[in-house]
Tab-separated table of C-alpha atoms and ligand atoms in Angstrom:
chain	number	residue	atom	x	y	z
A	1	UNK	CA	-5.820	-23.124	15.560
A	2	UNK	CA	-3.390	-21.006	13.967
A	3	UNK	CA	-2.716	-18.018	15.519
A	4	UNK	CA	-0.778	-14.695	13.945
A	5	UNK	CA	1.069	-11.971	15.558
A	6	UNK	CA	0.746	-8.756	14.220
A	7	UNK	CA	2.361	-5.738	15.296
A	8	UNK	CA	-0.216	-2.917	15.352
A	9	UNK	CA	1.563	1.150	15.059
A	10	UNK	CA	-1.378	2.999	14.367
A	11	UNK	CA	0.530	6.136	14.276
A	12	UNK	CA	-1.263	9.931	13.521
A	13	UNK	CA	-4.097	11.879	13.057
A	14	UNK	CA	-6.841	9.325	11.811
A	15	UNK	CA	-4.033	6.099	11.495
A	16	UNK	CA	-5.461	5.313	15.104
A	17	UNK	CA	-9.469	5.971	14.123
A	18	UNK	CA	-9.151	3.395	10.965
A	19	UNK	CA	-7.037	1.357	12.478
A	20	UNK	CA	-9.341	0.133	15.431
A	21	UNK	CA	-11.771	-0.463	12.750
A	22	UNK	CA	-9.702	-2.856	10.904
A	23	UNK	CA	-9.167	-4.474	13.890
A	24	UNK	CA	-12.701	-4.884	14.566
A	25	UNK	CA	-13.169	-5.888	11.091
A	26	UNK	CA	-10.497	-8.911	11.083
A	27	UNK	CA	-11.036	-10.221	14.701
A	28	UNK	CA	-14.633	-11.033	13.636
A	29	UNK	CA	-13.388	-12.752	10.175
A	30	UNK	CA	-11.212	-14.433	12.123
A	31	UNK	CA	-13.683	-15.767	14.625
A	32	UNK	CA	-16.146	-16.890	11.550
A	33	UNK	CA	-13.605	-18.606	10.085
A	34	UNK	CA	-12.526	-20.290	13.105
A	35	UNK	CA	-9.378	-21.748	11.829
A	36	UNK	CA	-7.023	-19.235	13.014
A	37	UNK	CA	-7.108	-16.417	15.386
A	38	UNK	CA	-5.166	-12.681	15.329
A	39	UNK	CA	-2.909	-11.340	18.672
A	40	UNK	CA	-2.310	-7.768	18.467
A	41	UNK	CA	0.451	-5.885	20.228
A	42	UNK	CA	0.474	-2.210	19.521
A	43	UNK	CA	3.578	0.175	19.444
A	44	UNK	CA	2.929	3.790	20.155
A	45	UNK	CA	5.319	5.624	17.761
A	46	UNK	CA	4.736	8.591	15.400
A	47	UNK	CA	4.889	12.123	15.717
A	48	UNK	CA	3.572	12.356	19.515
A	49	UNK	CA	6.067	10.145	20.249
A	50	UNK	CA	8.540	12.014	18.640
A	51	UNK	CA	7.614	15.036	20.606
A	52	UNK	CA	7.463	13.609	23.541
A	53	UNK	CA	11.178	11.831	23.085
A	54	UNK	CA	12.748	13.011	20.034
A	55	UNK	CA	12.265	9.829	17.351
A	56	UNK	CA	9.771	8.575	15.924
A	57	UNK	CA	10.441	5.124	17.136
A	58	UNK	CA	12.007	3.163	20.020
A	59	UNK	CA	15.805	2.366	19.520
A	60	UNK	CA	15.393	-1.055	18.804
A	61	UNK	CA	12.426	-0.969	16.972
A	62	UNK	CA	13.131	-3.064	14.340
A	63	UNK	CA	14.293	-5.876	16.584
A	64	UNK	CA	11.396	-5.834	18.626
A	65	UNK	CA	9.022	-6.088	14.833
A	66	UNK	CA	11.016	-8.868	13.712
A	67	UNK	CA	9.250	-11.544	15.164
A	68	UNK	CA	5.726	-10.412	14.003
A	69	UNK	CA	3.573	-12.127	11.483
A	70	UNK	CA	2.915	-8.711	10.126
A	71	UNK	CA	2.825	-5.350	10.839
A	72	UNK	CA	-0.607	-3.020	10.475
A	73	UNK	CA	0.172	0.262	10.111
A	74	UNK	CA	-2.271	3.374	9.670
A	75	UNK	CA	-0.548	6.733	9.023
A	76	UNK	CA	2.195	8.802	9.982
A	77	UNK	CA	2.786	12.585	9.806
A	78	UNK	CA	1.400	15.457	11.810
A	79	UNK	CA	1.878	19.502	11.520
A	80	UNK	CA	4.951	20.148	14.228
A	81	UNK	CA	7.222	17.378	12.460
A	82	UNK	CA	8.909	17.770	9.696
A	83	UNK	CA	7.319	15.114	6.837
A	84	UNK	CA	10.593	13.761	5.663
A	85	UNK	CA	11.594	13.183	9.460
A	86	UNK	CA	8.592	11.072	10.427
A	87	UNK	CA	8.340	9.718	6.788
A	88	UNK	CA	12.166	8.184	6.580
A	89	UNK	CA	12.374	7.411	10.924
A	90	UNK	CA	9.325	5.416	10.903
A	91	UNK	CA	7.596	4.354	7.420
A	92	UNK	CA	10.800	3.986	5.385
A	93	UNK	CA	12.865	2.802	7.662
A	94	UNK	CA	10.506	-0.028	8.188
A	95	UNK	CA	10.442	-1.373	4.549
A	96	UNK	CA	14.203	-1.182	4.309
A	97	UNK	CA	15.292	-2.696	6.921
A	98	UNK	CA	12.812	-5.536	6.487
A	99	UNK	CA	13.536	-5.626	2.532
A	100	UNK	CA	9.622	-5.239	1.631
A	101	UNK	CA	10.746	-4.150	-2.021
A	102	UNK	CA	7.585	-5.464	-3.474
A	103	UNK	CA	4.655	-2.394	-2.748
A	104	UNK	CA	1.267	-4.010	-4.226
A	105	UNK	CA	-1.528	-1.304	-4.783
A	106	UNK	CA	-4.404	-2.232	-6.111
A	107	UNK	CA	-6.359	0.426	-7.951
A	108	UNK	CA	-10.154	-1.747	-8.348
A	109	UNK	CA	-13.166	0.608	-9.040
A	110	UNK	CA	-15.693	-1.172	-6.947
A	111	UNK	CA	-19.569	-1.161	-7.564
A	112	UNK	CA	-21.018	1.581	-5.492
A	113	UNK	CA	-17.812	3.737	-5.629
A	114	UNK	CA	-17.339	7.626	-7.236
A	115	UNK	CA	-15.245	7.614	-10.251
A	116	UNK	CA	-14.438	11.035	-11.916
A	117	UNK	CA	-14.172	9.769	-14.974
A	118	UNK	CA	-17.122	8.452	-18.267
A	119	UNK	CA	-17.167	5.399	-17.995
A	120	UNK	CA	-15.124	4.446	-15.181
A	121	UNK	CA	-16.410	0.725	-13.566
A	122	UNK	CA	-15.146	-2.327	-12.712
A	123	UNK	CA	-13.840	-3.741	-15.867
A	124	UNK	CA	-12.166	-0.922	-17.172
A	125	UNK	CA	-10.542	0.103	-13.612
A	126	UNK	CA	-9.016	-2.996	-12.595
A	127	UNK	CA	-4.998	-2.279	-12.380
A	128	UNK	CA	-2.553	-4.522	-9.898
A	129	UNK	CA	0.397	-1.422	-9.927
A	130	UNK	CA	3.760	-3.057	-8.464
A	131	UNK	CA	6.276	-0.858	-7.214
A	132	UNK	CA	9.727	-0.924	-6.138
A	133	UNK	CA	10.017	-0.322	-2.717
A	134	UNK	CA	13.574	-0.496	-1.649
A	135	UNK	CA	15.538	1.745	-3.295
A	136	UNK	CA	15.392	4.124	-6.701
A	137	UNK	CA	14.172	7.841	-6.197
A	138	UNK	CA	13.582	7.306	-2.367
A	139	UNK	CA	17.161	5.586	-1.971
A	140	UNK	CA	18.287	9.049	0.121
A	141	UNK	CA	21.397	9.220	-1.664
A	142	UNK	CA	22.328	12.678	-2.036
A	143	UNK	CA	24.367	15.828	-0.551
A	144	UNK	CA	23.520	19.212	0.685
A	145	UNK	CA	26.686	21.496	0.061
A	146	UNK	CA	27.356	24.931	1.212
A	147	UNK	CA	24.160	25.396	2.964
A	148	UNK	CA	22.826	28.290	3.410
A	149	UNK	CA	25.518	30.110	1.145
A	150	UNK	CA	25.104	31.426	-2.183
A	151	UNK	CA	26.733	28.532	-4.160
A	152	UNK	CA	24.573	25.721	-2.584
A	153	UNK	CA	24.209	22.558	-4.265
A	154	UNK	CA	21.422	19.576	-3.431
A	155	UNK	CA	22.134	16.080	-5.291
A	156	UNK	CA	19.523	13.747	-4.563
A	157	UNK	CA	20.610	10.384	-6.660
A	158	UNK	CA	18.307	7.947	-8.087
A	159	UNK	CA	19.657	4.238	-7.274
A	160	UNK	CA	19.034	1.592	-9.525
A	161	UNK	CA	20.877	-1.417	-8.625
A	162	UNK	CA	20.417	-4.602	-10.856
A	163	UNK	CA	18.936	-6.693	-8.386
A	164	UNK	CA	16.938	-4.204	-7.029
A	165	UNK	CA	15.669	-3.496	-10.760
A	166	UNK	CA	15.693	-7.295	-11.250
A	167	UNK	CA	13.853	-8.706	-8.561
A	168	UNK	CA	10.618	-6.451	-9.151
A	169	UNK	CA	10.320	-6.675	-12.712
A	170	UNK	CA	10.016	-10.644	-12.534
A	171	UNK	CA	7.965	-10.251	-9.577
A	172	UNK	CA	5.750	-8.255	-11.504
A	173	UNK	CA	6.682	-10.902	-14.332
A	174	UNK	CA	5.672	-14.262	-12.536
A	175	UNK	CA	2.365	-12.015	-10.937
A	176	UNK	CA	1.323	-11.159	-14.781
A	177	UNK	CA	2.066	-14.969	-15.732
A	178	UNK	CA	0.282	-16.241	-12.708
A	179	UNK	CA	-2.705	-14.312	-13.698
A	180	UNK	CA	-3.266	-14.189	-17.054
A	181	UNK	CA	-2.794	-10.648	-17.594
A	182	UNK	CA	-0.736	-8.015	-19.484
A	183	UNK	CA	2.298	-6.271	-17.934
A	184	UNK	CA	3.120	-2.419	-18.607
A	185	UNK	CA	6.280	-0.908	-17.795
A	186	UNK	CA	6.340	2.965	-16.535
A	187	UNK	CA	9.705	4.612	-17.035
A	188	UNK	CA	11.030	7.324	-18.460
A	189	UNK	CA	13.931	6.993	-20.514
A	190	UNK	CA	13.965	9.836	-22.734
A	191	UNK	CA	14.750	12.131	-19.796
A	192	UNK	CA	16.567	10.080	-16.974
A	193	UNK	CA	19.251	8.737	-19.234
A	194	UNK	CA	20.922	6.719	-17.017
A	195	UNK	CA	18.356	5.118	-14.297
A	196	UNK	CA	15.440	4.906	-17.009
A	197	UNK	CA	17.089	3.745	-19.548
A	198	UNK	CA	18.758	0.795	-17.367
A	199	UNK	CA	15.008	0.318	-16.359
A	200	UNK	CA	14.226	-0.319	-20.106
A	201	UNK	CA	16.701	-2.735	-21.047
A	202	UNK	CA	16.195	-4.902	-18.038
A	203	UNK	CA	12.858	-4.966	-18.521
A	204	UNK	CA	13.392	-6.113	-22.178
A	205	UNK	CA	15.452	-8.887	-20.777
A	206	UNK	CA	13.427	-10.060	-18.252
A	207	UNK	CA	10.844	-10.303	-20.218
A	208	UNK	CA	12.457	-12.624	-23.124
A	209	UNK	CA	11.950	-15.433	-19.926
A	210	UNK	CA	8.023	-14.699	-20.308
A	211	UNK	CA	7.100	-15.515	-23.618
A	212	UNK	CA	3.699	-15.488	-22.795
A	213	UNK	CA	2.967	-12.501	-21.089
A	214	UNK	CA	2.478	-9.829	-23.408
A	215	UNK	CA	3.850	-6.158	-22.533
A	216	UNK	CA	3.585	-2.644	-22.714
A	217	UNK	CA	5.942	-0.242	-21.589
A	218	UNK	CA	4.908	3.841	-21.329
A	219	UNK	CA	6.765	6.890	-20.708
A	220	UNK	CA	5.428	7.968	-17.348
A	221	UNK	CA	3.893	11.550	-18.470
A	222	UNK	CA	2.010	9.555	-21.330
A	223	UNK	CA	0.894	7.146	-18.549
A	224	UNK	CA	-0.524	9.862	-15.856
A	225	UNK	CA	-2.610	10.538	-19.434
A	226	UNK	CA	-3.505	7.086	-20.728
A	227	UNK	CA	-4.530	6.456	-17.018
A	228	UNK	CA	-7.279	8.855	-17.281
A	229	UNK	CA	-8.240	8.299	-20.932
A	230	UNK	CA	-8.482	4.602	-21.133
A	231	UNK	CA	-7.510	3.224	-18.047
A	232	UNK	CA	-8.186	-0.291	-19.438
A	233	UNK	CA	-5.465	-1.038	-21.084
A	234	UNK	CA	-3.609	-1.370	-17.561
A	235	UNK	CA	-3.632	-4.037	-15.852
A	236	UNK	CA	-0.266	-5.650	-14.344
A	237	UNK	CA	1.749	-2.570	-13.842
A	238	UNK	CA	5.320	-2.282	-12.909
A	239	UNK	CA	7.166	1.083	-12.145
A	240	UNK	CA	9.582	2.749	-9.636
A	241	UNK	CA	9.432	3.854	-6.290
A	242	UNK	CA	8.353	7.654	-7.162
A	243	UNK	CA	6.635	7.303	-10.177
A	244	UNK	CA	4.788	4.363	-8.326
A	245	UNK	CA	4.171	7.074	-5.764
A	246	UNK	CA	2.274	9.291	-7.556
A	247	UNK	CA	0.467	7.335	-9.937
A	248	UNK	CA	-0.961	5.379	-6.948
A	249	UNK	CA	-2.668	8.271	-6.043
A	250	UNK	CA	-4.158	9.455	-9.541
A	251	UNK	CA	-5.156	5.913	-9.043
A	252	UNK	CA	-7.046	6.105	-5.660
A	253	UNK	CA	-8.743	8.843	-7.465
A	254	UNK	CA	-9.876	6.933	-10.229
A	255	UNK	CA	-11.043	4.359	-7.899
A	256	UNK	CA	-13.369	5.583	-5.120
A	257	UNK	CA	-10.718	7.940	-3.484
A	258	UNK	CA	-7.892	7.958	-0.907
A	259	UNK	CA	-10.775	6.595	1.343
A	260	UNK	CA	-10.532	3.496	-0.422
A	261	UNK	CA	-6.631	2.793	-1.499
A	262	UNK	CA	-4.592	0.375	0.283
A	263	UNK	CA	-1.179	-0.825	-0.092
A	264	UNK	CA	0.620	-3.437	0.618
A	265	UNK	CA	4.664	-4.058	1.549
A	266	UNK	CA	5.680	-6.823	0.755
A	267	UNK	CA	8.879	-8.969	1.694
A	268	UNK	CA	8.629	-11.933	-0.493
A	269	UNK	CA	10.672	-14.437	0.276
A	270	UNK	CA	8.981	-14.141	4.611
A	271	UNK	CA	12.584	-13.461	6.016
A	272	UNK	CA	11.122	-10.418	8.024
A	273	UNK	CA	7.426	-9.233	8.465
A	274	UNK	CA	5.164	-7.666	5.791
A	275	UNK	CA	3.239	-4.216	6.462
A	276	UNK	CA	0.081	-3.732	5.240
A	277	UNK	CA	-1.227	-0.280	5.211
A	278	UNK	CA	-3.899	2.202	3.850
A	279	UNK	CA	-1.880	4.327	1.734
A	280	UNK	CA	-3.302	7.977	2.612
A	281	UNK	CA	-1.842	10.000	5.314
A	282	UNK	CA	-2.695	11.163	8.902
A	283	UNK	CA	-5.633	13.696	7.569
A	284	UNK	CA	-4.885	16.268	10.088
A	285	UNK	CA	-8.119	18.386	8.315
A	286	UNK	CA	-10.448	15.523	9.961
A	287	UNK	CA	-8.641	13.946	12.503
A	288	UNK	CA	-10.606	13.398	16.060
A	289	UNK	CA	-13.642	14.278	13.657
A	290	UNK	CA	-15.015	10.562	13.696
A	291	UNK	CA	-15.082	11.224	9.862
A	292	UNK	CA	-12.340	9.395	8.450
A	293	UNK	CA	-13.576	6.427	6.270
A	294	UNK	CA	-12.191	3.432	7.573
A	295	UNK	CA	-12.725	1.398	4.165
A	296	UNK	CA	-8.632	1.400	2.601
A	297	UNK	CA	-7.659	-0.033	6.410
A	298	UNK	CA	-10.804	-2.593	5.634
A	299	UNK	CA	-8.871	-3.442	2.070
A	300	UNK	CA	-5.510	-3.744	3.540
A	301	UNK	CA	-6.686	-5.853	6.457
A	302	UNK	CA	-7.933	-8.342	3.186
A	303	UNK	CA	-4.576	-7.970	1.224
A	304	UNK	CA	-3.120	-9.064	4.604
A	305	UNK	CA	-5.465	-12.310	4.655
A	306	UNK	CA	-4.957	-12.699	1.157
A	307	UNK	CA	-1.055	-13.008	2.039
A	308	UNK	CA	-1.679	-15.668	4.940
A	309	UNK	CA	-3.144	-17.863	2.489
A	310	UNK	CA	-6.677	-17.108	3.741
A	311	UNK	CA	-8.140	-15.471	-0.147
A	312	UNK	CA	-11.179	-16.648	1.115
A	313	UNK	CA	-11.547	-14.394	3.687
A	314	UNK	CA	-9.844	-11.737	1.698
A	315	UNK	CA	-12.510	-12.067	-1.163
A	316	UNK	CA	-15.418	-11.114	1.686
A	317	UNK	CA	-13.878	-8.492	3.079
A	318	UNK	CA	-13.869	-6.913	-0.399
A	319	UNK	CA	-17.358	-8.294	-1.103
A	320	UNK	CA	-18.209	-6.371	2.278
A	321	UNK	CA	-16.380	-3.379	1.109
A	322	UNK	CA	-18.497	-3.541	-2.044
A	323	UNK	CA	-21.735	-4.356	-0.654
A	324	UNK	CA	-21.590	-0.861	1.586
A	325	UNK	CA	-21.006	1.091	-0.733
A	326	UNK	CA	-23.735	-0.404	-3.035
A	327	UNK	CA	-26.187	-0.077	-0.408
A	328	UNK	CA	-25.207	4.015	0.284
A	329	UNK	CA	-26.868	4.343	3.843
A	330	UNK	CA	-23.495	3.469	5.677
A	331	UNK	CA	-20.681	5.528	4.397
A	332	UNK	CA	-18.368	8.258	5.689
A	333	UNK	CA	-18.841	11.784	3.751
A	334	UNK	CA	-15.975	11.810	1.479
A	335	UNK	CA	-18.126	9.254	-0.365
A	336	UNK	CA	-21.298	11.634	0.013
A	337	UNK	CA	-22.487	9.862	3.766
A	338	UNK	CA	-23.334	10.736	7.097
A	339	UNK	CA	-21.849	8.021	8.780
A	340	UNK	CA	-19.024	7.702	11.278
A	341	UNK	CA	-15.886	5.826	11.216
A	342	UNK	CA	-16.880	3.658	13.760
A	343	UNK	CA	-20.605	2.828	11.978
A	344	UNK	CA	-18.921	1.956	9.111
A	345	UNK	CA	-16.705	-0.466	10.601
A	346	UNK	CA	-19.652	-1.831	12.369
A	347	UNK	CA	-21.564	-2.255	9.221
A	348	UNK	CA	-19.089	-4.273	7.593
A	349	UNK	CA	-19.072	-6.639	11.007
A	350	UNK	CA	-22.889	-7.309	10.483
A	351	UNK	CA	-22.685	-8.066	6.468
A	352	UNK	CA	-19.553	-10.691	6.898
A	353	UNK	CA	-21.589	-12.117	9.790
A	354	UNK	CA	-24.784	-12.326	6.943
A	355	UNK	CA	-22.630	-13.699	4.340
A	356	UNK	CA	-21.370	-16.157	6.732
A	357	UNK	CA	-25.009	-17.526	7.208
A	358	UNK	CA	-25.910	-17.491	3.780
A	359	UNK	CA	-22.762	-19.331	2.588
A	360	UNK	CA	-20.560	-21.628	4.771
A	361	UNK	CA	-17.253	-19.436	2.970
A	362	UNK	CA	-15.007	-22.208	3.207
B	401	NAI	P1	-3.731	12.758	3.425
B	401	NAI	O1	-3.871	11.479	2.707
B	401	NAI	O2	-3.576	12.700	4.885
B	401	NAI	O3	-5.006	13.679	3.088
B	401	NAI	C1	-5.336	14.138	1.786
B	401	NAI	C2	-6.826	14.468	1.722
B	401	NAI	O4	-7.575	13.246	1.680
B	401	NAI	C3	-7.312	15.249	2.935
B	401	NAI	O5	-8.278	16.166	2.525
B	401	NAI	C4	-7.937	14.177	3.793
B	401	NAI	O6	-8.968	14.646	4.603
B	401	NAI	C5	-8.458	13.164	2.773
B	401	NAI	N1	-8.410	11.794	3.304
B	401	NAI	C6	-7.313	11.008	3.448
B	401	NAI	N2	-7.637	9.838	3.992
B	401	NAI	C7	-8.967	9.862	4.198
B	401	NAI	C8	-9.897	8.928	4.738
B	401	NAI	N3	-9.524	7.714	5.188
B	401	NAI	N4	-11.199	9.297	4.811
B	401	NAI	C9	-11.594	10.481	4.364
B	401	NAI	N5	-10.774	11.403	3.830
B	401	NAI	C10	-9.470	11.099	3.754
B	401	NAI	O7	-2.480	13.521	2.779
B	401	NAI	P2	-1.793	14.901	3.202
B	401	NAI	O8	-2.818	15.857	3.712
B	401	NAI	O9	-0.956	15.281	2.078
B	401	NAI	O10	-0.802	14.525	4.379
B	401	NAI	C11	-1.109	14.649	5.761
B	401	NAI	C12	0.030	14.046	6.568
B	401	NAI	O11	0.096	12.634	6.332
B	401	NAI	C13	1.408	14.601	6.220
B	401	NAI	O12	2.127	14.730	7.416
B	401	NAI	C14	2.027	13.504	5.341
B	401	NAI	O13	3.412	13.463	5.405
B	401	NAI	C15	1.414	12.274	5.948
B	401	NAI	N6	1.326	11.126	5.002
B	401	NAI	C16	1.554	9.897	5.517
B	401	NAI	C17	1.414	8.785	4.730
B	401	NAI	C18	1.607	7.451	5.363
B	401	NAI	O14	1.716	7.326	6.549
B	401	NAI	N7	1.608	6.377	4.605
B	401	NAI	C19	1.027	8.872	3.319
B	401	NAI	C20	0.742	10.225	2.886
B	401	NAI	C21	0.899	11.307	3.710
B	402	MG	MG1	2.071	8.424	-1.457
């Protein structure tokens, strides 16, 4: 039997509450499946830690993740530490040093979930967005000069390195070829004349080695709209590491909510763990409220058996995910329930356990 390590930091507010339910969740997939089993190790760093001993993580942090198979991580950030501390000492500092420049989000309207907008299902929200994850707007190049005096100056530089720009393009590339789909490209050249319009060109070039895959490429503000007004025309997207950022979430809106959106860091080439995360925050407003809906930690666990090689299992987790929220008596209130974090999580044990009975998922 196979067995993977994965490094657990459940971090803030309701990280630790969805968390334990994804735990829950993949143990038992694990044990139906029988062909591999799961050994969790969690680290206790975020913002209490940082409290307690001034940084977010221990000093050799990273060395101690490197052997994992993955890393599971809920959320980080809590009132009493400043966001871009426990953002860049934990988070960011995680998917740098482990190069995980690929960050997969998919934005799926399921059956069964909210969508604000006419018309909104599953065919016409169905977008794979790809975004760099290494460098770009979030690179923390920069200065702060003459702080505090009259004549202070804050730089904060976009980096766009060709192999940085490179690499995820024909990632997003070979995922577009692999799949059958189109590819759009979100930059913004007319106004960032320098990173942008780099962005442009290589994505022109890159995409003279796919013949086949047939492209769009937006301006991001006409995006953000397009998004909204006929969301089907995406479906492979590519973009950078901020504009990534915030479309993701317009996303999660389109698609059920930040209840529902996971994400996924990705190091491609498996030199250094993966980290597989829902991609809202700590939710101070509900933490310790036993309200937090435990479904994007549920669709990250699946990305993360999708990326062992197990899609099978991946597929009923999302199946399970689906089936809840089709059903309506089970669900947390940001999706108009009753139920608790921990019910939820429990309902989605009992339906994989049904589907297991009905259909040997092999
Ligand atoms: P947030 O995602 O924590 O919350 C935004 C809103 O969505 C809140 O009303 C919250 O109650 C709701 N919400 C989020 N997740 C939910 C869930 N699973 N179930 C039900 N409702 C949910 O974003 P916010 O408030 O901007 O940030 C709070 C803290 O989290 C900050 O310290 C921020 O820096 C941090 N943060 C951390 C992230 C991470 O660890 N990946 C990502 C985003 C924010
Ligand atoms: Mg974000």
């Amino acid at each position: 039997m196979k067995t993977f390590k994965i490094a657990v930091i459940p971090g803030d507010g309701i990280g630790p509450e969805v968390i334990a339910e994804g735990i829950k969740v993949m143990e038992k997939a694990a044990e139906l499946d029988g062909r591999m089993q799961f050994e969790f190790t969690h680290f206790p760093w975020g913002c209490e830690h940082y409290l307690k001993y001034g940084k977010m993580m221990a000093d050799d942090g990273i060395e101690q993740l490197k052997t994992f198979d993955a890393i599971y991580l809920g959320a980080v950030g809590y009132p009493g530490v400043p966001d871009h501390i426990s953002l860049w000492d934990l988070l960011l500092r995680i998917r740098k040093e482990f190069d995980q420049y690929v960050n997969i989000r998919p934005i799926k309207l399921l059956n069964g979930a909210p969508c604000p907008i006419e018309g909104g299902n599953k065919e016409t929200i169905d977008m794979m967005f790809i975004r760099e994850n290494s460098e770009g707007e979030y690179a923390g190049a920069g200065d702060w000069l003459f702080k505090g005096k009259p004549e202070e100056v804050v730089l904060q530089t976009g980096v766009f390195s060709r192999k940085g720009t490179e690499r995820i393009i024909r990632y997003a590339f070979e995922e577009a070829a692999k799949t059958g789909r189109t590819l759009t490209s979100i930059s913004k050249a007319n106004a960032l004349n320098y990173s942008m319009v780099f962005w442009d060109e290589v994505f022109e070039e890159v995409s003279n080695e796919y013949p086949d895959v047939k492209t769009a490429s937006y301006l991001v503000d006409a995006a953000a709209m397009l998004m909204v007004k006929d969301p089907a025309r995406f479906e492979v997207v590519v973009t950078s590491n901020l504009f990534g950022d915030i479309l993701t979430d317009l996303g999660a809106a389109l698609a059920g909510g930040m209840g529902l959106a996971a994400g996924a860091n990705i190091n491609p080439k498996r030199e250094w763990p993966s980290m597989f995360e829902p991609i809202h925050g700590s939710a101070p407003d509900i933490a310790g409220r036993k309200m937090a809906n435990p479904l994007a930690a549920v669709w990250s666990a699946s990305q993360m058996f999708d990326f062992f090689g197990y899609k099978n299992i991946g597929s009923l987790l999302l199946g399970a995910i689906e089936r809840l929220m089709e059903e309506r008596t089970v669900i947390t209130p940001d999706l108009g329930g009753t139920a608790s974090t921990s019910e939820v999580g429990d309902r989605i044990v009992e339906i994989i356990s049904q589907e297991k009975k009905v259909s040997s998922f092999r």
